[in-house]
């Protein structure tokens, strides 16, 4: 079930920012890509109670190997962005809807 939720978040994020899921998992410092990955990790960790190991495994299944420390830093970074940008919360609320 958690992997299904991960996939739904991934699809919602990619649809919102207009990229393919494979584009989200490339080593890139492009703001949209980084923000999309951080949002994915944030939603999985905070809204779905996924463990960092689970997120790392699902990300690895996409061909992108992200260690738990980087995922944790991404979650922290996105949380700070969310606290300082209230408009971002509306985007998060839209993207976090998952059809079960």
GROMACS .gro file of N, CA and C in nm:
model
  300
    1UNK      N    1   0.082  -0.120   0.000
    1UNK     CA    2   0.000   0.000   0.000
    1UNK      C    3   0.087   0.126   0.000
    2UNK      N    4   0.196   0.124   0.078
    2UNK     CA    5   0.281   0.243   0.084
    2UNK      C    6   0.346   0.272  -0.050
    3UNK      N    7   0.385   0.166  -0.121
    3UNK     CA    8   0.446   0.189  -0.252
    3UNK      C    9   0.344   0.250  -0.349
    4UNK      N   10   0.219   0.209  -0.337
    4UNK     CA   11   0.113   0.267  -0.419
    4UNK      C   12   0.098   0.416  -0.389
    5UNK      N   13   0.101   0.451  -0.262
    5UNK     CA   14   0.090   0.592  -0.222
    5UNK      C   15   0.210   0.670  -0.273
    6UNK      N   16   0.329   0.613  -0.261
    6UNK     CA   17   0.450   0.676  -0.315
    6UNK      C   18   0.431   0.705  -0.464
    7UNK      N   19   0.382   0.606  -0.537
    7UNK     CA   20   0.363   0.621  -0.681
    7UNK      C   21   0.258   0.729  -0.712
    8UNK      N   22   0.153   0.736  -0.634
    8UNK     CA   23   0.051   0.838  -0.654
    8UNK      C   24   0.108   0.978  -0.632
    9UNK      N   25   0.185   0.994  -0.524
    9UNK     CA   26   0.251   1.122  -0.499
    9UNK      C   27   0.342   1.158  -0.616
   10UNK      N   28   0.420   1.061  -0.660
   10UNK     CA   29   0.512   1.084  -0.771
   10UNK      C   30   0.436   1.130  -0.895
   11UNK      N   31   0.329   1.061  -0.929
   11UNK     CA   32   0.249   1.098  -1.046
   11UNK      C   33   0.188   1.237  -1.032
   12UNK      N   34   0.137   1.267  -0.913
   12UNK     CA   35   0.076   1.399  -0.889
   12UNK      C   36   0.179   1.511  -0.902
   13UNK      N   37   0.297   1.490  -0.848
   13UNK     CA   38   0.402   1.592  -0.854
   13UNK      C   39   0.447   1.614  -0.998
   14UNK      N   40   0.473   1.506  -1.069
   14UNK     CA   41   0.519   1.518  -1.208
   14UNK      C   42   0.413   1.584  -1.295
   15UNK      N   43   0.289   1.549  -1.272
   15UNK     CA   44   0.180   1.612  -1.347
   15UNK      C   45   0.174   1.762  -1.318
   16UNK      N   46   0.191   1.797  -1.192
   16UNK     CA   47   0.184   1.938  -1.152
   16UNK      C   48   0.297   2.021  -1.213
   17UNK      N   49   0.418   1.967  -1.212
   17UNK     CA   50   0.531   2.046  -1.264
   17UNK      C   51   0.559   2.020  -1.411
   18UNK      N   52   0.485   1.925  -1.471
   18UNK     CA   53   0.494   1.903  -1.615
   18UNK      C   54   0.619   1.831  -1.661
   19UNK      N   55   0.662   1.730  -1.585
   19UNK     CA   56   0.777   1.651  -1.627
   19UNK      C   57   0.744   1.502  -1.616
   20UNK      N   58   0.826   1.421  -1.679
   20UNK     CA   59   0.815   1.275  -1.667
   20UNK      C   60   0.879   1.233  -1.535
   21UNK      N   61   0.834   1.121  -1.481
   21UNK     CA   62   0.891   1.075  -1.354
   21UNK      C   63   1.040   1.047  -1.366
   22UNK      N   64   1.084   1.002  -1.482
   22UNK     CA   65   1.228   0.977  -1.500
   22UNK      C   66   1.309   1.106  -1.490
   23UNK      N   67   1.249   1.219  -1.526
   23UNK     CA   68   1.318   1.348  -1.517
   23UNK      C   69   1.336   1.393  -1.372
   24UNK      N   70   1.250   1.346  -1.284
   24UNK     CA   71   1.258   1.383  -1.144
   24UNK      C   72   1.376   1.313  -1.076
   25UNK      N   73   1.418   1.202  -1.134
   25UNK     CA   74   1.523   1.121  -1.074
   25UNK      C   75   1.651   1.125  -1.154
   26UNK      N   76   1.695   1.245  -1.184
   26UNK     CA   77   1.827   1.266  -1.245
   26UNK      C   78   1.905   1.356  -1.151
   27UNK      N   79   2.035   1.339  -1.150
   27UNK     CA   80   2.119   1.426  -1.068
   27UNK      C   81   2.112   1.566  -1.129
   28UNK      N   82   2.035   1.652  -1.068
   28UNK     CA   83   2.015   1.786  -1.119
   28UNK      C   84   1.994   1.882  -1.003
   29UNK      N   85   2.045   2.001  -1.020
   29UNK     CA   86   2.021   2.104  -0.919
   29UNK      C   87   1.919   2.206  -0.970
   30UNK      N   88   1.851   2.172  -1.079
   30UNK     CA   89   1.746   2.258  -1.132
   30UNK      C   90   1.636   2.269  -1.026
   31UNK      N   91   1.594   2.390  -0.997
   31UNK     CA   92   1.503   2.416  -0.886
   31UNK      C   93   1.376   2.332  -0.892
   32UNK      N   94   1.312   2.324  -1.006
   32UNK     CA   95   1.188   2.248  -1.017
   32UNK      C   96   1.206   2.101  -0.987
   33UNK      N   97   1.317   2.045  -1.031
   33UNK     CA   98   1.345   1.904  -1.008
   33UNK      C   99   1.375   1.879  -0.861
   34UNK      N  100   1.461   1.963  -0.804
   34UNK     CA  101   1.497   1.948  -0.662
   34UNK      C  102   1.374   1.967  -0.574
   35UNK      N  103   1.296   2.070  -0.601
   35UNK     CA  104   1.174   2.094  -0.522
   35UNK      C  105   1.076   1.977  -0.535
   36UNK      N  106   1.065   1.922  -0.655
   36UNK     CA  107   0.976   1.808  -0.676
   36UNK      C  108   1.019   1.687  -0.595
   37UNK      N  109   1.150   1.657  -0.596
   37UNK     CA  110   1.200   1.545  -0.516
   37UNK      C  111   1.179   1.570  -0.368
   38UNK      N  112   1.211   1.692  -0.323
   38UNK     CA  113   1.194   1.725  -0.182
   38UNK      C  114   1.048   1.713  -0.140
   39UNK      N  115   0.957   1.757  -0.225
   39UNK     CA  116   0.815   1.745  -0.196
   39UNK      C  117   0.773   1.598  -0.187
   40UNK      N  118   0.823   1.517  -0.277
   40UNK     CA  119   0.793   1.373  -0.273
   40UNK      C  120   0.837   1.313  -0.140
   41UNK      N  121   0.959   1.341  -0.100
   41UNK     CA  122   1.011   1.287   0.026
   41UNK      C  123   0.932   1.340   0.145
   42UNK      N  124   0.899   1.469   0.141
   42UNK     CA  125   0.822   1.532   0.250
   42UNK      C  126   0.685   1.464   0.265
   43UNK      N  127   0.613   1.448   0.155
   43UNK     CA  128   0.481   1.386   0.161
   43UNK      C  129   0.488   1.242   0.210
   44UNK      N  130   0.583   1.167   0.158
   44UNK     CA  131   0.596   1.027   0.200
   44UNK      C  132   0.628   1.017   0.348
   45UNK      N  133   0.718   1.099   0.394
   45UNK     CA  134   0.763   1.090   0.533
   45UNK      C  135   0.660   1.146   0.631
   46UNK      N  136   0.606   1.263   0.601
   46UNK     CA  137   0.517   1.331   0.696
   46UNK      C  138   0.370   1.293   0.682
   47UNK      N  139   0.322   1.267   0.563
   47UNK     CA  140   0.179   1.240   0.544
   47UNK      C  141   0.147   1.092   0.541
   48UNK      N  142   0.243   1.010   0.509
   48UNK     CA  143   0.216   0.867   0.495
   48UNK      C  144   0.295   0.782   0.593
   49UNK      N  145   0.369   0.848   0.680
   49UNK     CA  146   0.448   0.778   0.783
   49UNK      C  147   0.539   0.671   0.726
   50UNK      N  148   0.595   0.698   0.609
   50UNK     CA  149   0.692   0.604   0.553
   50UNK      C  150   0.825   0.624   0.623
   51UNK      N  151   0.896   0.516   0.640
   51UNK     CA  152   1.029   0.522   0.697
   51UNK      C  153   1.126   0.567   0.588
   52UNK      N  154   1.236   0.626   0.630
   52UNK     CA  155   1.337   0.671   0.534
   52UNK      C  156   1.387   0.554   0.450
   53UNK      N  157   1.397   0.437   0.511
   53UNK     CA  158   1.443   0.318   0.436
   53UNK      C  159   1.343   0.282   0.326
   54UNK      N  160   1.215   0.296   0.353
   54UNK     CA  161   1.113   0.266   0.252
   54UNK      C  162   1.122   0.366   0.137
   55UNK      N  163   1.135   0.493   0.170
   55UNK     CA  164   1.144   0.597   0.066
   55UNK      C  165   1.268   0.571  -0.019
   56UNK      N  166   1.378   0.538   0.047
   56UNK     CA  167   1.502   0.509  -0.025
   56UNK      C  168   1.485   0.389  -0.119
   57UNK      N  169   1.416   0.288  -0.073
   57UNK     CA  170   1.391   0.169  -0.155
   57UNK      C  171   1.305   0.203  -0.276
   58UNK      N  172   1.196   0.276  -0.255
   58UNK     CA  173   1.108   0.312  -0.366
   58UNK      C  174   1.179   0.403  -0.467
   59UNK      N  175   1.262   0.493  -0.415
   59UNK     CA  176   1.339   0.580  -0.504
   59UNK      C  177   1.440   0.497  -0.583
   60UNK      N  178   1.501   0.400  -0.517
   60UNK     CA  179   1.595   0.310  -0.585
   60UNK      C  180   1.526   0.231  -0.695
   61UNK      N  181   1.400   0.195  -0.673
   61UNK     CA  182   1.323   0.124  -0.776
   61UNK      C  183   1.305   0.210  -0.901
   62UNK      N  184   1.317   0.343  -0.885
   62UNK     CA  185   1.307   0.434  -0.999
   62UNK      C  186   1.442   0.451  -1.067
   63UNK      N  187   1.546   0.384  -1.012
   63UNK     CA  188   1.680   0.395  -1.070
   63UNK      C  189   1.761   0.510  -1.012
   64UNK      N  190   1.712   0.570  -0.905
   64UNK     CA  191   1.779   0.685  -0.843
   64UNK      C  192   1.809   0.647  -0.699
   65UNK      N  193   1.934   0.631  -0.667
   65UNK     CA  194   1.971   0.584  -0.534
   65UNK      C  195   2.001   0.703  -0.443
   66UNK      N  196   1.912   0.723  -0.348
   66UNK     CA  197   1.922   0.833  -0.253
   66UNK      C  198   1.935   0.773  -0.114
   67UNK      N  199   2.040   0.812  -0.041
   67UNK     CA  200   2.055   0.754   0.092
   67UNK      C  201   1.964   0.825   0.192
   68UNK      N  202   1.948   0.761   0.306
   68UNK     CA  203   1.854   0.810   0.407
   68UNK      C  204   1.891   0.948   0.458
   69UNK      N  205   2.020   0.978   0.470
   69UNK     CA  206   2.064   1.109   0.518
   69UNK      C  207   2.020   1.219   0.422
   70UNK      N  208   2.033   1.195   0.292
   70UNK     CA  209   1.991   1.296   0.194
   70UNK      C  210   1.839   1.313   0.194
   71UNK      N  211   1.767   1.205   0.212
   71UNK     CA  212   1.621   1.214   0.219
   71UNK      C  213   1.580   1.294   0.341
   72UNK      N  214   1.644   1.269   0.453
   72UNK     CA  215   1.615   1.342   0.577
   72UNK      C  216   1.643   1.491   0.560
   73UNK      N  217   1.757   1.525   0.499
   73UNK     CA  218   1.790   1.667   0.475
   73UNK      C  219   1.689   1.731   0.381
   74UNK      N  220   1.644   1.655   0.282
   74UNK     CA  221   1.544   1.707   0.188
   74UNK      C  222   1.412   1.737   0.258
   75UNK      N  223   1.372   1.648   0.347
   75UNK     CA  224   1.248   1.669   0.424
   75UNK      C  225   1.261   1.794   0.510
   76UNK      N  226   1.375   1.809   0.577
   76UNK     CA  227   1.399   1.928   0.660
   76UNK      C  228   1.397   2.055   0.576
   77UNK      N  229   1.464   2.050   0.463
   77UNK     CA  230   1.470   2.167   0.375
   77UNK      C  231   1.332   2.206   0.324
   78UNK      N  232   1.253   2.108   0.283
   78UNK     CA  233   1.120   2.138   0.232
   78UNK      C  234   1.030   2.191   0.343
   79UNK      N  235   1.046   2.138   0.464
   79UNK     CA  236   0.968   2.187   0.578
   79UNK      C  237   0.995   2.334   0.603
   80UNK      N  238   1.120   2.375   0.593
   80UNK     CA  239   1.156   2.517   0.610
   80UNK      C  240   1.095   2.602   0.499
   81UNK      N  241   1.098   2.552   0.375
   81UNK     CA  242   1.037   2.625   0.264
   81UNK      C  243   0.887   2.642   0.289
   82UNK      N  244   0.825   2.538   0.339
   82UNK     CA  245   0.681   2.540   0.365
   82UNK      C  246   0.647   2.641   0.474
   83UNK      N  247   0.732   2.651   0.575
   83UNK     CA  248   0.708   2.747   0.684
   83UNK      C  249   0.724   2.890   0.637
   84UNK      N  250   0.810   2.914   0.539
   84UNK     CA  251   0.835   3.051   0.495
   84UNK      C  252   0.750   3.091   0.374
   85UNK      N  253   0.686   2.997   0.308
   85UNK     CA  254   0.606   3.026   0.189
   85UNK      C  255   0.467   2.965   0.206
   86UNK      N  256   0.375   3.043   0.255
   86UNK     CA  257   0.240   2.993   0.283
   86UNK      C  258   0.164   2.954   0.156
   87UNK      N  259   0.197   3.013   0.041
   87UNK     CA  260   0.133   2.975  -0.084
   87UNK      C  261   0.169   2.833  -0.125
   88UNK      N  262   0.286   2.789  -0.080
   88UNK     CA  263   0.331   2.654  -0.111
   88UNK      C  264   0.239   2.549  -0.048
   89UNK      N  265   0.179   2.583   0.065
   89UNK     CA  266   0.089   2.489   0.133
   89UNK      C  267  -0.030   2.452   0.045
   90UNK      N  268  -0.081   2.546  -0.033
   90UNK     CA  269  -0.193   2.518  -0.123
   90UNK      C  270  -0.153   2.415  -0.228
   91UNK      N  271  -0.031   2.425  -0.277
   91UNK     CA  272   0.019   2.330  -0.375
   91UNK      C  273   0.033   2.192  -0.311
   92UNK      N  274   0.088   2.188  -0.191
   92UNK     CA  275   0.104   2.062  -0.119
   92UNK      C  276  -0.032   1.997  -0.095
   93UNK      N  277  -0.129   2.076  -0.054
   93UNK     CA  278  -0.263   2.022  -0.028
   93UNK      C  279  -0.324   1.961  -0.153
   94UNK      N  280  -0.299   2.023  -0.267
   94UNK     CA  281  -0.353   1.972  -0.394
   94UNK      C  282  -0.283   1.842  -0.433
   95UNK      N  283  -0.152   1.839  -0.418
   95UNK     CA  284  -0.072   1.724  -0.463
   95UNK      C  285  -0.087   1.604  -0.371
   96UNK      N  286  -0.112   1.626  -0.243
   96UNK     CA  287  -0.113   1.514  -0.148
   96UNK      C  288  -0.240   1.429  -0.155
   97UNK      N  289  -0.335   1.468  -0.236
   97UNK     CA  290  -0.457   1.387  -0.249
   97UNK      C  291  -0.425   1.259  -0.324
   98UNK      N  292  -0.458   1.147  -0.262
   98UNK     CA  293  -0.430   1.017  -0.322
   98UNK      C  294  -0.560   0.939  -0.333
   99UNK      N  295  -0.581   0.882  -0.449
   99UNK     CA  296  -0.699   0.797  -0.472
   99UNK      C  297  -0.666   0.656  -0.427
  100UNK      N  298  -0.740   0.605  -0.332
  100UNK     CA  299  -0.713   0.469  -0.282
  100UNK      C  300  -0.817   0.374  -0.334
   0.00000   0.00000   0.00000
